[in-house]
């Protein structure tokens, strides 16, 4: 149940503080004298029954018909306005001019308590150990009469029970091996109530919150000091369905029933996230065996195949990764759509609690600057990152140092963008918290995906155009490039710096001022990102050969892996494994920090409790077990709320970490196949740590309803499309195959065929798996027949009762 807590208003003018005297500024504020106009402004902001503040400059035609005459109000509108006026007068009548703010807060809390109890809710109060905090547990009475009344009031929907189907001789339809009940808007009808499932805890929490939001502006109450915070009460240890989830840490693959428990405890939004995470783990497990086979083939101790054959295996693995990414994205859309209907979330807005963040004065048409400031910030920041990576690549010569420096730059820019993005979103002036969250998701995801993928793309594709080796003569340049260790599979007499085979490779990569390379390097030199072509020297561009094999027994031309390929491997390993390790480390550190802070504070309060006398009522409260758990929740709310940039994590951050891992693996998994194995093992651990943190550390978030993963679906689709292109480019530019000796046109044709083939496969999969599956249509038809039979049964009972 939602919990409201506040610091008791001081009996004297001073503000009581733990272990110290009152703060002078706070004392002055509490001693402030308030007049009637102050009461009116404050109460209008806090209590919805008083209506909004009147506009200072109303529109000329406000309340007028077209001919300028006052518009007539309906009887219901007039009665509503009169009722609001009476309640407003009653509220204002309890306050007197000259009342101090502390007296005002006490009066306001009394009114809040009366209004909450009047709406059918009960309040159970608890005093903190040191007496500086009072908790209000807001819940329904033991019976469900008031819960039913609020469900009718807000048009809340519930699923039909299995008994309802059996009573009418129907079988509840199954979808993907699980029940798919029909949902119906709650009505105060005995037969319908008997047929519907009972309220879940999340249903009751949503109804209570909707009622509170209809009567109060909780944010304004917090600003005025009437309350300090509010949060849903957590009691997962008493929820038997959650025990299998949090007691079995090594449960690698949660079952569907466990996903249901997560959804019923945290709500559909978090439920869809863990459903996505679980499906990602299942899909990733499919890559483990192929990746292991490729790694086995690359081992010189077990299998003896040429390096070129190993790269053909990698090409095949790259094709599998591309198909895997397409399959994962489309099948999850397919499953999520079925789950959305099975959970009753499709076109169901009754379970969504919307909360405006802006006052009416601020609800205005956004300016052009406000609408585009986010896009401008993203563009400027990504360009700055490109410049930083180019500087790092230019000034760091060793490939290992360059990989570490590039990864560190990525993490630094990612961290600061995480701090900047919320401020940019605030400047965009979004009207609701939902729009603000969607905007934050887009700003964070697109920039961070760019930050993680661009350094790898820079090594794979751009380094070949910016790196060069220069010498006074052609012969010296060839000697500088030639590395005998790279041609260990050749006879020394067969290839060398002066042989025709090697010089053909050098000729293909010569660069000069007239071919455009010189101009590009001159521009980059101005920016400090490269050095210009030296006058009178011969320069060879591109990545240098590191490991070469003949194309075949008859064709002795070299097929080489370059230094860019090995640097890409090092950078990919450093980035991918560091990201996963940091993600787990931050979760573990956050959990330890919150546990330490909570236990330290509880220990201090227990010590203070023994040094002061408590009333009999307070002592009775302190002996309750669930009170200590509630106190811990309050501490979790302070240190680990489920919101952005907190130790408790957030929906946006948790989802983003999984998407980043998926993006790096889908785009560059072909380079390091064993990362699929390491990624699977680490992701399993991360999933369990994340779930443990959500249950035991993070303050229970509000169980937000959702009809899917929202904007993340579009982001994942973009990642898949980018992965198709990057995999094709990697095969053309980095894999050591017969394509090494192909011309640019032939390579482009291969890349185009690769991309188009996978695009057609994606379209075929979309046609093969429509948004609505045949099994769902069959289940929907059965539910339609059931609803018709249920309505007919209710009508017959009404006719019999009337006769």
Short mmCIF file of C-alpha atoms in Angstrom, two decimals, residues 1-255:
data_model
loop_
_atom_site.label_atom_id
_atom_site.label_comp_id
_atom_site.label_asym_id
_atom_site.label_seq_id
_atom_site.Cartn_x
_atom_site.Cartn_y
_atom_site.Cartn_z
CA UNK A 1 0.00 0.00 0.00
CA UNK A 2 1.20 3.57 -0.54
CA UNK A 3 2.94 5.10 2.43
CA UNK A 4 2.98 8.79 3.27
CA UNK A 5 5.49 9.98 5.79
CA UNK A 6 6.41 13.34 7.19
CA UNK A 7 8.37 14.95 9.92
CA UNK A 8 6.04 15.99 12.73
CA UNK A 9 5.57 19.74 12.92
CA UNK A 10 7.39 21.06 15.98
CA UNK A 11 5.32 21.91 19.02
CA UNK A 12 7.37 25.05 19.47
CA UNK A 13 8.58 27.46 16.86
CA UNK A 14 11.88 25.64 16.40
CA UNK A 15 12.57 22.81 13.96
CA UNK A 16 13.63 19.63 15.75
CA UNK A 17 16.69 18.01 14.20
CA UNK A 18 18.54 14.81 15.04
CA UNK A 19 21.61 15.50 17.10
CA UNK A 20 21.64 19.28 16.63
CA UNK A 21 19.80 22.51 17.08
CA UNK A 22 17.20 23.92 14.72
CA UNK A 23 18.19 25.41 11.43
CA UNK A 24 17.73 29.18 11.56
CA UNK A 25 16.29 29.54 8.07
CA UNK A 26 13.84 26.68 8.67
CA UNK A 27 12.87 28.17 12.04
CA UNK A 28 12.15 31.53 10.44
CA UNK A 29 10.06 29.80 7.79
CA UNK A 30 7.94 27.95 10.37
CA UNK A 31 7.43 31.17 12.36
CA UNK A 32 6.21 32.96 9.23
CA UNK A 33 2.71 34.40 9.63
CA UNK A 34 0.27 33.42 6.88
CA UNK A 35 -2.74 35.43 5.75
CA UNK A 36 -5.92 34.33 3.99
CA UNK A 37 -4.56 35.03 0.52
CA UNK A 38 -1.56 32.80 1.34
CA UNK A 39 -3.89 30.00 2.46
CA UNK A 40 -5.89 30.30 -0.73
CA UNK A 41 -2.86 30.01 -3.01
CA UNK A 42 -1.28 27.12 -1.10
CA UNK A 43 -4.51 25.15 -0.69
CA UNK A 44 -5.46 25.56 -4.33
CA UNK A 45 -2.15 24.01 -5.29
CA UNK A 46 -2.43 21.13 -2.81
CA UNK A 47 -6.13 20.18 -2.90
CA UNK A 48 -7.82 19.30 -6.18
CA UNK A 49 -11.33 19.90 -4.76
CA UNK A 50 -10.68 23.64 -4.80
CA UNK A 51 -10.10 23.69 -8.52
CA UNK A 52 -7.23 25.34 -10.42
CA UNK A 53 -5.94 28.83 -9.82
CA UNK A 54 -7.87 31.45 -11.78
CA UNK A 55 -6.04 32.78 -14.82
CA UNK A 56 -4.77 36.35 -14.49
CA UNK A 57 -5.50 37.12 -18.13
CA UNK A 58 -8.39 34.94 -19.26
CA UNK A 59 -9.09 34.50 -22.92
CA UNK A 60 -11.56 37.06 -24.30
CA UNK A 61 -14.01 34.38 -25.41
CA UNK A 62 -13.64 32.26 -22.25
CA UNK A 63 -17.08 31.17 -21.07
CA UNK A 64 -18.80 32.98 -23.96
CA UNK A 65 -20.81 31.82 -26.89
CA UNK A 66 -20.15 33.06 -30.42
CA UNK A 67 -22.55 36.00 -29.99
CA UNK A 68 -20.72 37.17 -26.85
CA UNK A 69 -23.40 36.00 -24.41
CA UNK A 70 -22.38 33.91 -21.38
CA UNK A 71 -22.41 30.18 -22.14
CA UNK A 72 -24.94 28.21 -20.13
CA UNK A 73 -23.66 25.43 -17.90
CA UNK A 74 -25.31 22.07 -17.66
CA UNK A 75 -26.99 21.02 -14.42
CA UNK A 76 -24.21 18.52 -13.67
CA UNK A 77 -21.53 21.15 -14.29
CA UNK A 78 -23.33 23.66 -12.07
CA UNK A 79 -23.72 21.10 -9.29
CA UNK A 80 -20.06 20.16 -9.54
CA UNK A 81 -18.94 23.78 -9.30
CA UNK A 82 -21.23 24.41 -6.32
CA UNK A 83 -19.89 21.30 -4.55
CA UNK A 84 -16.33 22.38 -5.21
CA UNK A 85 -17.13 25.82 -3.86
CA UNK A 86 -18.64 24.41 -0.68
CA UNK A 87 -15.64 22.15 -0.04
CA UNK A 88 -13.29 25.06 -0.71
CA UNK A 89 -15.13 27.24 1.79
CA UNK A 90 -14.96 24.44 4.37
CA UNK A 91 -11.22 24.12 3.85
CA UNK A 92 -10.57 27.85 4.09
CA UNK A 93 -12.81 28.16 7.14
CA UNK A 94 -10.46 26.04 9.23
CA UNK A 95 -7.58 28.48 8.83
CA UNK A 96 -7.18 31.82 10.58
CA UNK A 97 -5.19 34.90 9.66
CA UNK A 98 -1.88 35.14 11.47
CA UNK A 99 -1.43 31.38 11.77
CA UNK A 100 2.20 30.27 11.64
CA UNK A 101 3.35 27.90 8.94
CA UNK A 102 3.92 25.11 11.46
CA UNK A 103 0.32 25.49 12.67
CA UNK A 104 -0.82 25.56 9.06
CA UNK A 105 1.02 22.28 8.35
CA UNK A 106 -0.62 20.55 11.32
CA UNK A 107 -4.06 21.78 10.21
CA UNK A 108 -3.41 20.70 6.63
CA UNK A 109 -2.39 17.21 7.76
CA UNK A 110 -5.59 16.90 9.73
CA UNK A 111 -7.61 17.82 6.64
CA UNK A 112 -5.62 15.34 4.55
CA UNK A 113 -6.38 12.59 7.05
CA UNK A 114 -10.10 13.44 7.04
CA UNK A 115 -10.28 13.45 3.25
CA UNK A 116 -8.40 10.15 2.95
CA UNK A 117 -10.64 8.42 5.48
CA UNK A 118 -13.72 9.96 3.85
CA UNK A 119 -12.77 8.29 0.55
CA UNK A 120 -12.91 4.83 2.15
CA UNK A 121 -9.24 4.43 2.96
CA UNK A 122 -7.75 3.80 6.37
CA UNK A 123 -4.59 5.28 7.83
CA UNK A 124 -2.31 3.37 10.15
CA UNK A 125 0.30 5.56 11.82
CA UNK A 126 3.78 4.63 13.02
CA UNK A 127 6.34 6.74 14.82
CA UNK A 128 10.02 6.37 13.97
CA UNK A 129 12.47 5.09 16.55
CA UNK A 130 13.81 8.54 17.39
CA UNK A 131 10.44 10.24 16.98
CA UNK A 132 11.50 12.51 14.11
CA UNK A 133 9.28 10.83 11.50
CA UNK A 134 5.68 9.69 11.35
CA UNK A 135 4.54 7.10 8.81
CA UNK A 136 1.05 6.85 7.37
CA UNK A 137 0.17 3.50 5.86
CA UNK A 138 -2.75 4.17 3.55
CA UNK A 139 -4.77 1.07 2.69
CA UNK A 140 -8.30 -0.19 2.15
CA UNK A 141 -10.43 -1.48 4.97
CA UNK A 142 -10.61 -5.24 5.47
CA UNK A 143 -13.59 -5.55 3.14
CA UNK A 144 -13.38 -4.69 -0.57
CA UNK A 145 -16.43 -2.43 -0.73
CA UNK A 146 -14.41 0.77 -1.13
CA UNK A 147 -12.00 -0.87 -3.57
CA UNK A 148 -14.97 -1.84 -5.72
CA UNK A 149 -16.33 1.69 -5.49
CA UNK A 150 -13.04 3.17 -6.69
CA UNK A 151 -12.78 0.56 -9.46
CA UNK A 152 -16.21 1.67 -10.71
CA UNK A 153 -15.22 5.32 -10.34
CA UNK A 154 -12.07 4.99 -12.42
CA UNK A 155 -13.36 2.37 -14.88
CA UNK A 156 -10.78 -0.21 -13.81
CA UNK A 157 -10.62 -3.48 -15.73
CA UNK A 158 -10.09 -6.97 -14.31
CA UNK A 159 -9.74 -10.43 -15.90
CA UNK A 160 -12.43 -13.08 -15.69
CA UNK A 161 -11.73 -16.06 -13.45
CA UNK A 162 -11.50 -19.69 -14.50
CA UNK A 163 -14.70 -20.41 -12.55
CA UNK A 164 -16.59 -17.92 -14.72
CA UNK A 165 -15.67 -19.88 -17.84
CA UNK A 166 -16.55 -23.19 -16.21
CA UNK A 167 -19.90 -21.85 -15.01
CA UNK A 168 -20.89 -21.07 -18.59
CA UNK A 169 -19.48 -24.33 -19.93
CA UNK A 170 -16.56 -22.65 -21.68
CA UNK A 171 -12.85 -23.37 -21.61
CA UNK A 172 -10.51 -20.49 -20.95
CA UNK A 173 -8.39 -20.04 -24.11
CA UNK A 174 -4.66 -20.69 -23.97
CA UNK A 175 -1.96 -18.55 -25.54
CA UNK A 176 1.62 -19.85 -25.69
CA UNK A 177 0.74 -22.48 -23.11
CA UNK A 178 -0.73 -19.98 -20.63
CA UNK A 179 -4.24 -18.78 -19.93
CA UNK A 180 -5.58 -15.74 -21.75
CA UNK A 181 -8.70 -14.55 -19.91
CA UNK A 182 -11.02 -11.88 -21.21
CA UNK A 183 -11.00 -8.55 -19.36
CA UNK A 184 -13.99 -6.45 -18.42
CA UNK A 185 -14.49 -3.04 -16.89
CA UNK A 186 -15.44 -3.43 -13.25
CA UNK A 187 -19.12 -2.84 -12.47
CA UNK A 188 -20.96 -3.06 -9.18
CA UNK A 189 -23.05 -6.04 -10.21
CA UNK A 190 -23.05 -9.16 -7.98
CA UNK A 191 -22.87 -11.66 -10.83
CA UNK A 192 -20.08 -9.79 -12.60
CA UNK A 193 -18.11 -9.34 -9.37
CA UNK A 194 -18.33 -13.07 -8.75
CA UNK A 195 -17.00 -13.82 -12.23
CA UNK A 196 -14.01 -11.46 -12.07
CA UNK A 197 -10.66 -12.23 -10.49
CA UNK A 198 -10.05 -10.62 -7.09
CA UNK A 199 -7.98 -7.48 -6.88
CA UNK A 200 -4.23 -7.99 -6.90
CA UNK A 201 -2.00 -5.90 -4.66
CA UNK A 202 -0.88 -3.81 -7.63
CA UNK A 203 -4.53 -3.16 -8.50
CA UNK A 204 -5.21 -1.84 -5.01
CA UNK A 205 -2.08 0.33 -5.10
CA UNK A 206 -3.14 1.86 -8.41
CA UNK A 207 -6.66 2.54 -7.17
CA UNK A 208 -5.34 4.18 -4.01
CA UNK A 209 -2.90 6.30 -5.98
CA UNK A 210 -5.59 7.35 -8.46
CA UNK A 211 -7.79 8.38 -5.57
CA UNK A 212 -4.98 10.33 -3.90
CA UNK A 213 -4.09 12.08 -7.16
CA UNK A 214 -7.72 13.00 -7.73
CA UNK A 215 -7.85 14.74 -4.31
CA UNK A 216 -4.31 15.99 -3.76
CA UNK A 217 -1.31 17.35 -5.56
CA UNK A 218 1.33 15.30 -3.76
CA UNK A 219 4.24 17.25 -5.22
CA UNK A 220 2.84 20.53 -3.92
CA UNK A 221 2.16 18.94 -0.53
CA UNK A 222 5.78 17.87 -0.45
CA UNK A 223 6.97 21.38 -1.33
CA UNK A 224 4.85 22.89 1.45
CA UNK A 225 6.17 20.41 4.04
CA UNK A 226 2.88 18.60 4.63
CA UNK A 227 4.54 15.32 3.59
CA UNK A 228 8.17 14.48 2.86
CA UNK A 229 7.79 11.49 0.53
CA UNK A 230 5.43 8.76 -0.64
CA UNK A 231 6.06 5.28 -1.98
CA UNK A 232 4.26 1.93 -2.43
CA UNK A 233 4.76 -0.40 0.50
CA UNK A 234 6.94 -3.44 -0.17
CA UNK A 235 6.10 -6.82 1.29
CA UNK A 236 7.54 -9.33 -1.15
CA UNK A 237 8.58 -11.72 1.61
CA UNK A 238 4.92 -12.27 2.33
CA UNK A 239 4.19 -12.86 -1.34
CA UNK A 240 4.57 -16.60 -1.92
CA UNK A 241 4.72 -16.19 -5.71
CA UNK A 242 7.91 -14.12 -5.37
CA UNK A 243 9.78 -16.60 -3.19
CA UNK A 244 10.89 -18.76 -6.10
CA UNK A 245 12.18 -15.63 -7.81
CA UNK A 246 14.37 -14.16 -5.09
CA UNK A 247 15.26 -17.27 -3.06
CA UNK A 248 16.84 -19.16 -5.96
CA UNK A 249 19.67 -16.87 -7.04
CA UNK A 250 21.12 -19.43 -9.43
CA UNK A 251 17.89 -19.87 -11.32
CA UNK A 252 19.46 -19.01 -14.67
CA UNK A 253 16.33 -19.09 -16.81
CA UNK A 254 13.22 -17.87 -14.94
CA UNK A 255 10.02 -19.71 -15.78
#
